[in-house]
Structures are given as C-alpha cells and as structure tokens.
Amino acid sequence: MPPYAKTKKPDVKLVILGDMNVGKTSLLHRYMERRFTDTISTVGGAFFLKQWGPYNISIWDTAGREQFHGLGSMYCRGAAAVLLTYDVTNWQSLAELENRFLSLTDTANSDCIFAIVGNKADLADPKALVVEQEPEEEGSSLPCPTPPASPIAHKQVHKEDAMALYNRILRYKMLDEHISFPAEKMCFETSAKTGYNVDLLFETLFDMVLPSIMKNRSERSSPTVDLEEPLDVKRTKTGCCV
Ligand SMILES: Nc1nc2c(ncn2[C@@H]2O[C@H](COP(=O)(O)OP(=O)(O)OP(=O)(O)O)[C@@H](O)[C@H]2O)c(=O)[nH]1
Ligand SMILES: [Mg+2]
C-alpha cells in the first residue's frame, strides 16, 4: 500500500453546500454507507474520509440552516470542489444557491471545480425511481430492479436552469467558459433515496480533482525550510551570515 494511504491525511477537500432539507447528508450517507438512512438536520458540519485508490479524499457535509451560515466559508477554505446542491422539486432551493451559498465559496481554491446537484430526482423523474442494486455475492441471482410505485411530484427545476446557474457561476468566478468543464458535464440530477447517479456524481468529481491531488502531494514532498532548526551558517567577524 502506498505510504500516503496509510497516513490517512486528506489529499484534497470536497464540500457539499446547499439549503436545509435538500438531502446533502443523505447523499453522503448513500455514497459512503450504500444506503438511505434517516437523517437529522446537520449542526455545523461533518467530515468523511473516502479512500479513492491510493488517495484520501475528505468530503465535508455542511448545515443548510440559516443559523449556521457563517460557518460555510470556513468549511470551503482550500476546497478543490464544491457541490452546490438543490432539491429538484423546490425552485427556491436553487435560487438560494446563488443568493446565499455562492459567496461562501470565495475561500475555496482558485481552481475549484463546481458541480450543481439536483437531488430528490426520484420524486420527479421515473428514471430515478429504479433502486440501485448493490453487486451480489458470486453465485447468487441478481434480481431485476423494478421501479417502486411512487407519486411523481411536480419538477420545479429543470436541468437547463441548473446549467444556466453553472454558467453564471463561471462568470462570477471570472473563469473562462472555454477551458472550464462544460455545464452539461457539471450538472447532475441524483436521488439519495434510490442511489440514482450518486456514484457517478462523486466519482466524476474525484477524477476531476486528481490534478489538485497531484499538486498537493508535490507541494508536500518538496523540501521546505524548517524555521525551528538552526541553519548551518558561518559567522563572519562582523557577525553577519554568509
Ligand atoms: N424522496 C427523497 N427524499 C430525500 C432524498 N434525499 C433526502 N431526502 C429526505 O429529505 C430530508 C432531508 O434530508 P437531509 O439529508 O437531512 O438534508 P440536508 O440537506 O442534509 O439538510 P440540513 O442538514 O438541514 O442542511 C430527509 O427527510 C430525507 O429523508 C432523496 O433523494 N429523495
Ligand atoms: Mg444535513
């Protein structure tokens, strides 16, 4: 195992932002624990460490409640990617990303990657109702996934709205649209409940932050001057160092 994996020091940081109740914690639980769990509204923030091949990726879940808003920019400090999350059945949750959350990302890295994530797709899109099946033990038969009967809610946010927001973010960040990842690639619709697109979301971002991981590692391994250590210097008669 490479030495970096043993130390479990995060190589890179991802942060999930968005209004309360959009499903940030549920998305992270779905990805890390492979299931949809009961959640309680997040207080402050929580940190998960994902081992991705030889790399350690920290993923920060943040509280969407207004009272914790001030903490957001602290969590974003040094982030290589930010997942701006909304609920596809709630237009206001998309608007809040621009109104309240975008400015918090000013402390993220200058080359930070942004993803716009529309969660709760199972409520609005029959495609997202198919429950993700985990790979079974060898020899056992794989049941064919069937969509559970569930009422389809009115979809308030369409992918085009999310893509327009993404392009506005590029302009706000003064990022060149021609060299940044295109909106089509960076806008996801997910369901933490069924698992729809959840692995795709996280794993696409992990691949995209690989250059940041490499940069962080090379900075860590480059020789640094230890200010605590006395330098091996020769003193001249006048007391100056040469
Ligand atoms: N139908 C459906 N419900 C979801 C989904 N994701 C989350 N929920 C539900 O939405 C509610 C809020 O989910 P959380 O994951 O706690 O939301 P949050 O964004 O972390 O909220 P805060 O921590 O308060 O910021 C819970 O009742 C979840 O069960 C989803 O994909 N589909
Ligand atoms: Mg939460």
Short mmCIF file of C-alpha atoms in Angstrom, two decimals, residues 47-209:
data_model
loop_
_atom_site.label_atom_id
_atom_site.label_comp_id
_atom_site.label_asym_id
_atom_site.label_seq_id
_atom_site.Cartn_x
_atom_site.Cartn_y
_atom_site.Cartn_z
CA PHE A 47 -16.33 15.35 7.77
CA PHE A 48 -15.99 11.99 6.00
CA LEU A 49 -12.82 10.46 4.64
CA LYS A 50 -13.05 8.40 1.46
CA GLN A 51 -10.19 6.30 0.26
CA TRP A 52 -10.17 6.53 -3.52
CA GLY A 53 -7.50 4.18 -4.86
CA PRO A 54 -4.29 5.42 -3.25
CA TYR A 55 -5.81 8.82 -2.41
CA ASN A 56 -7.63 10.09 0.64
CA ILE A 57 -10.44 12.48 -0.09
CA SER A 58 -12.16 14.49 2.62
CA ILE A 59 -15.81 15.30 2.00
CA TRP A 60 -17.42 17.95 4.18
CA ASP A 61 -21.15 17.92 4.82
CA THR A 62 -22.41 21.33 5.94
CA ALA A 63 -25.55 22.59 7.62
CA GLY A 64 -28.06 24.33 5.38
CA ARG A 65 -29.86 26.08 8.21
CA GLU A 66 -29.53 29.86 8.16
CA GLN A 67 -28.18 29.97 11.71
CA PHE A 68 -25.01 28.13 10.59
CA HIS A 69 -24.49 30.24 7.52
CA GLY A 70 -21.43 32.00 8.90
CA LEU A 71 -19.51 28.72 9.10
CA GLY A 72 -19.84 27.98 5.39
CA SER A 73 -16.87 29.99 4.20
CA MET A 74 -14.69 28.35 6.84
CA TYR A 75 -15.62 24.90 5.55
CA CYS A 76 -14.93 25.98 1.96
CA ARG A 77 -11.39 27.14 2.72
CA GLY A 78 -8.98 25.26 0.46
CA ALA A 79 -11.71 23.22 -1.24
CA ALA A 80 -10.87 21.67 -4.61
CA ALA A 81 -14.51 21.04 -5.45
CA VAL A 82 -17.85 22.35 -4.18
CA LEU A 83 -21.15 20.53 -4.72
CA LEU A 84 -23.91 23.15 -4.80
CA THR A 85 -26.99 21.08 -4.01
CA TYR A 86 -30.68 21.83 -4.51
CA ASP A 87 -33.96 19.90 -4.49
CA VAL A 88 -35.46 19.41 -7.98
CA THR A 89 -38.97 19.88 -6.55
CA ASN A 90 -38.13 23.18 -4.88
CA TRP A 91 -37.28 26.20 -7.03
CA GLN A 92 -36.28 28.31 -4.02
CA SER A 93 -33.54 25.83 -3.11
CA LEU A 94 -31.86 26.57 -6.47
CA ALA A 95 -32.27 30.33 -6.02
CA GLU A 96 -30.68 30.09 -2.55
CA LEU A 97 -27.51 28.66 -4.09
CA GLU A 98 -26.91 31.94 -5.85
CA ASN A 99 -28.33 34.20 -3.14
CA ARG A 100 -26.76 32.68 -0.05
CA PHE A 101 -24.21 29.99 -0.82
CA LEU A 102 -22.13 31.07 -3.80
CA SER A 103 -20.30 33.86 -1.94
CA LEU A 104 -19.21 31.33 0.71
CA THR A 105 -17.04 29.65 -1.91
CA ASP A 106 -14.73 32.67 -2.22
CA THR A 107 -12.37 30.93 0.22
CA ALA A 108 -12.12 27.81 -1.97
CA ASN A 109 -9.08 27.21 -4.18
CA SER A 110 -8.80 29.47 -7.21
CA ASP A 111 -9.04 26.40 -9.46
CA CYS A 112 -12.00 24.99 -7.51
CA ILE A 113 -14.44 22.87 -9.53
CA PHE A 114 -18.18 23.49 -9.15
CA ALA A 115 -20.91 20.90 -9.55
CA ILE A 116 -24.62 21.71 -9.43
CA VAL A 117 -26.55 18.81 -7.91
CA GLY A 118 -30.33 18.47 -8.17
CA ASN A 119 -31.29 15.88 -5.58
CA LYS A 120 -34.62 14.08 -4.90
CA ALA A 121 -34.92 13.20 -8.60
CA ASP A 122 -36.94 10.13 -7.54
CA LEU A 123 -39.81 12.48 -6.71
CA ALA A 124 -39.98 13.89 -10.21
CA ASP A 125 -38.43 11.52 -12.71
CA PRO A 126 -39.47 7.87 -13.25
CA LYS A 127 -35.91 7.07 -14.41
CA ALA A 128 -34.60 7.92 -10.94
CA LEU A 129 -37.06 5.55 -9.25
CA VAL A 130 -35.10 2.46 -10.14
CA VAL A 131 -33.44 1.42 -6.92
CA GLU A 132 -29.73 0.96 -7.30
CA GLN A 133 -28.71 -2.64 -6.71
CA GLU A 134 -25.51 -3.41 -4.91
CA PRO A 135 -23.38 -6.16 -6.51
CA GLU A 136 -24.44 -9.52 -5.04
CA GLU A 137 -22.20 -12.31 -3.80
CA GLU A 138 -20.91 -14.56 -6.55
CA GLY A 139 -23.33 -17.37 -7.40
CA SER A 140 -26.47 -15.60 -6.21
CA SER A 141 -29.01 -14.47 -8.77
CA LEU A 142 -29.39 -10.75 -9.44
CA PRO A 143 -32.98 -9.58 -9.05
CA CYS A 144 -34.20 -7.34 -11.82
CA PRO A 145 -34.74 -3.82 -10.39
CA THR A 146 -38.30 -2.61 -10.79
CA PRO A 147 -39.46 0.93 -10.14
CA PRO A 148 -41.48 1.13 -6.92
CA ALA A 149 -44.89 2.74 -7.27
CA SER A 150 -44.49 6.31 -6.05
CA PRO A 151 -46.34 9.52 -6.85
CA ILE A 152 -44.43 11.79 -9.21
CA ALA A 153 -44.17 15.33 -7.86
CA HIS A 154 -44.01 18.45 -9.96
CA LYS A 155 -40.46 19.11 -11.05
CA GLN A 156 -39.76 22.77 -10.34
CA VAL A 157 -36.16 22.93 -11.52
CA HIS A 158 -35.08 21.66 -14.91
CA LYS A 159 -31.55 20.79 -15.85
CA GLU A 160 -31.40 23.84 -18.14
CA ASP A 161 -31.99 26.08 -15.08
CA ALA A 162 -29.09 24.41 -13.28
CA MET A 163 -26.89 24.75 -16.37
CA ALA A 164 -27.70 28.46 -16.62
CA LEU A 165 -26.70 28.84 -12.96
CA TYR A 166 -23.45 26.99 -13.62
CA ASN A 167 -22.59 29.39 -16.45
CA ARG A 168 -23.36 32.37 -14.21
CA ILE A 169 -21.02 30.91 -11.60
CA LEU A 170 -18.21 30.71 -14.16
CA ARG A 171 -18.76 34.39 -14.91
CA TYR A 172 -18.90 35.29 -11.19
CA LYS A 173 -15.62 33.43 -10.66
CA MET A 174 -14.20 35.01 -13.83
CA LEU A 175 -13.41 31.54 -15.17
CA ASP A 176 -13.02 31.07 -18.90
CA GLU A 177 -16.01 29.11 -20.23
CA HIS A 178 -13.80 27.63 -22.95
CA ILE A 179 -11.33 26.00 -20.59
CA SER A 180 -13.68 25.11 -17.70
CA PHE A 181 -15.71 21.90 -17.63
CA PRO A 182 -18.94 22.40 -19.61
CA ALA A 183 -22.28 22.86 -17.83
CA GLU A 184 -23.62 19.64 -19.37
CA LYS A 185 -20.92 17.70 -17.54
CA MET A 186 -21.17 19.56 -14.23
CA CYS A 187 -24.93 19.48 -13.60
CA PHE A 188 -26.22 16.28 -12.05
CA GLU A 189 -29.62 15.01 -11.04
CA THR A 190 -29.45 12.50 -8.22
CA SER A 191 -31.52 10.58 -5.74
CA ALA A 192 -30.04 9.75 -2.37
CA LYS A 193 -33.14 7.62 -1.83
CA THR A 194 -32.66 5.25 -4.79
CA GLY A 195 -28.94 5.85 -5.40
CA TYR A 196 -29.61 7.26 -8.87
CA ASN A 197 -26.42 8.95 -10.20
CA VAL A 198 -24.87 9.17 -6.73
CA ASP A 199 -21.73 7.15 -7.52
CA LEU A 200 -21.46 8.92 -10.86
CA LEU A 201 -21.53 12.30 -9.10
CA PHE A 202 -18.83 11.60 -6.54
CA GLU A 203 -16.59 9.55 -8.79
CA THR A 204 -16.70 12.07 -11.64
CA LEU A 205 -15.58 14.73 -9.18
CA PHE A 206 -12.84 12.54 -7.71
CA ASP A 207 -11.41 12.11 -11.22
CA MET A 208 -11.64 15.84 -11.84
CA VAL A 209 -9.74 16.78 -8.67
#
